[in-house]
């Protein structure tokens, strides 16, 4: 059993159809995590490949965030195997920027602050549309801007695995829509494996290739989302999938027909 | 719009008592000149009172309400200042006293900072350092004077050691609290980005705790002056304390008061310097950042 052993370094991004599948970014086998008497995660098997966008749904307290924290290396597993890409980064619900560092220094927090880091930060900020705020202090940014900086910080590492822990939950509705578009766009450009923890069924359907519902310590439901992008909430198939997922989450009948 | 009411309340709206409306419209109008007038009045009353007190002091001495020997009037004290400057005593005393205060503060602040970081960043540091320091800090430093005289004599060592001992604690306490106050979520977030514990301490925790550390330093600067006054009561042969001791022997109340005012002015200057240091080293604090 090897916990957190890094996988082989990232290979070229886009794999032409018919070739070997993209490299594995996450490989979980029988993952267990126990708090006291209760096994929050009890035998999770999961494989994520680069370029895959997976959403993790589940009622509160089902271990979604615990799973994400284990993948991030912030929590340990009590059993099973955990293999994750070494180059990984996280965007949390709050931006979690260092208030005493300028925006660009936050973006390249893992680097020595030199000219190369500055260039890297500039490029990452450009991608999230915040180049003009490179020299600003985090506390002068709005919530949405700060969260975009957090996204730039995550991308600056060129991650093979991008972990998103409810990153849109604290944003206002309009900012959230813009962030959805931005994340989708950045995912298409960099093609990391993405694991999005969310409570929002629509968000999961809008963004991901695959939706997993976690319940009772295991994977209760796992489905591919075969809808053409960009996706419309008004689409009939969207509504069918939403109803199905809500049913899996135990709130099905209330909102079954949208 | 009336036709769109679809709810069916228990009592029809017409029968419910009408809500009481309060007129707030007048409150916003005309606040600008009123606020300006309030500021002007504030300025006048703030400056007026100290000047009135000074005038009262002068009159009280002139009319012999109080003995000029006990409380000489401001004019006499200004003359005392002139005398101290003419003889050159003040010019040589201030650097001497200030040097004592700053040397003690420098070493005290450095010790407090080192101990605060040690206890704040490492659990073993907390176990080793925090309990003894929390005990020691309850001792009023002035109570240590007799002991320090026995240990260090009545020369400069005793004075500087007293200032040193007094200034460790404010810096220690605020550094420790500041380091411990850094959000765990922030530390966790940067851990993901591959920073080593030492890099996290230096690049994230210390800069984030700096406002608190500087508050400790400012407080310690004030304490260093307090300790200076106490220390200079120990047989000072130079400095402001020497002027005071001398004046005391010759019953020169005017010079004693002048000396006290010098201490007060030093306190103001040191506080101003500390505020400038804070302002310069904390450009990111929201209160200092123009929105």
PDB file of C-alpha atoms in Angstrom, chain A residues 69 74 90 92 94 96-97 99-101 109-111 137 140 153 157, chain B residues 185-186 188-193 195 203-204 207-208 283-284 286 289:
ATOM      1  CA  UNK A  69      -8.602  16.677   0.984  1.00  0.00           C
ATOM      2  CA  UNK A  74      -4.184  17.518   3.319  1.00  0.00           C
ATOM      3  CA  UNK A  90      -6.750  23.152  -5.239  1.00  0.00           C
ATOM      4  CA  UNK A  92     -11.172  26.235  -2.136  1.00  0.00           C
ATOM      5  CA  UNK A  94     -12.706  30.886  -0.083  1.00  0.00           C
ATOM      6  CA  UNK A  96      -7.333  31.847   0.696  1.00  0.00           C
ATOM      7  CA  UNK A  97      -4.856  34.410  -0.610  1.00  0.00           C
ATOM      8  CA  UNK A  99      -3.085  39.212   2.395  1.00  0.00           C
ATOM      9  CA  UNK A 100       0.491  40.462   2.794  1.00  0.00           C
ATOM     10  CA  UNK A 101       1.509  39.433  -0.721  1.00  0.00           C
ATOM     11  CA  UNK A 109       3.377  31.453  -4.076  1.00  0.00           C
ATOM     12  CA  UNK A 110       5.295  28.208  -4.568  1.00  0.00           C
ATOM     13  CA  UNK A 111       8.087  29.885  -6.564  1.00  0.00           C
ATOM     14  CA  UNK A 137      -3.284  43.698  -2.699  1.00  0.00           C
ATOM     15  CA  UNK A 140      -8.743  45.335  -2.529  1.00  0.00           C
ATOM     16  CA  UNK A 153      -2.692  30.326  -8.678  1.00  0.00           C
ATOM     17  CA  UNK A 157       1.388  25.060 -11.399  1.00  0.00           C
TER      18      UNK A 157
ATOM     19  CA  UNK B 185      -7.016  27.551   6.119  1.00  0.00           C
ATOM     20  CA  UNK B 186      -4.463  29.874   4.592  1.00  0.00           C
ATOM     21  CA  UNK B 188      -3.297  24.640   4.456  1.00  0.00           C
ATOM     22  CA  UNK B 189      -3.867  26.282   1.080  1.00  0.00           C
ATOM     23  CA  UNK B 190      -0.214  27.184   0.593  1.00  0.00           C
ATOM     24  CA  UNK B 191       0.867  23.734   1.744  1.00  0.00           C
ATOM     25  CA  UNK B 192      -0.878  22.362  -1.334  1.00  0.00           C
ATOM     26  CA  UNK B 193       1.389  24.535  -3.460  1.00  0.00           C
ATOM     27  CA  UNK B 195       5.901  25.207   0.281  1.00  0.00           C
ATOM     28  CA  UNK B 203       6.756  33.833   3.329  1.00  0.00           C
ATOM     29  CA  UNK B 204       3.242  33.452   4.703  1.00  0.00           C
ATOM     30  CA  UNK B 207       4.160  38.688   6.865  1.00  0.00           C
ATOM     31  CA  UNK B 208       0.555  37.958   7.810  1.00  0.00           C
ATOM     32  CA  UNK B 283       0.858  48.789   2.687  1.00  0.00           C
ATOM     33  CA  UNK B 284      -1.600  45.925   2.216  1.00  0.00           C
ATOM     34  CA  UNK B 286      -7.311  47.462   4.067  1.00  0.00           C
ATOM     35  CA  UNK B 289      -5.270  50.954   1.124  1.00  0.00           C
TER      36      UNK B 289
END
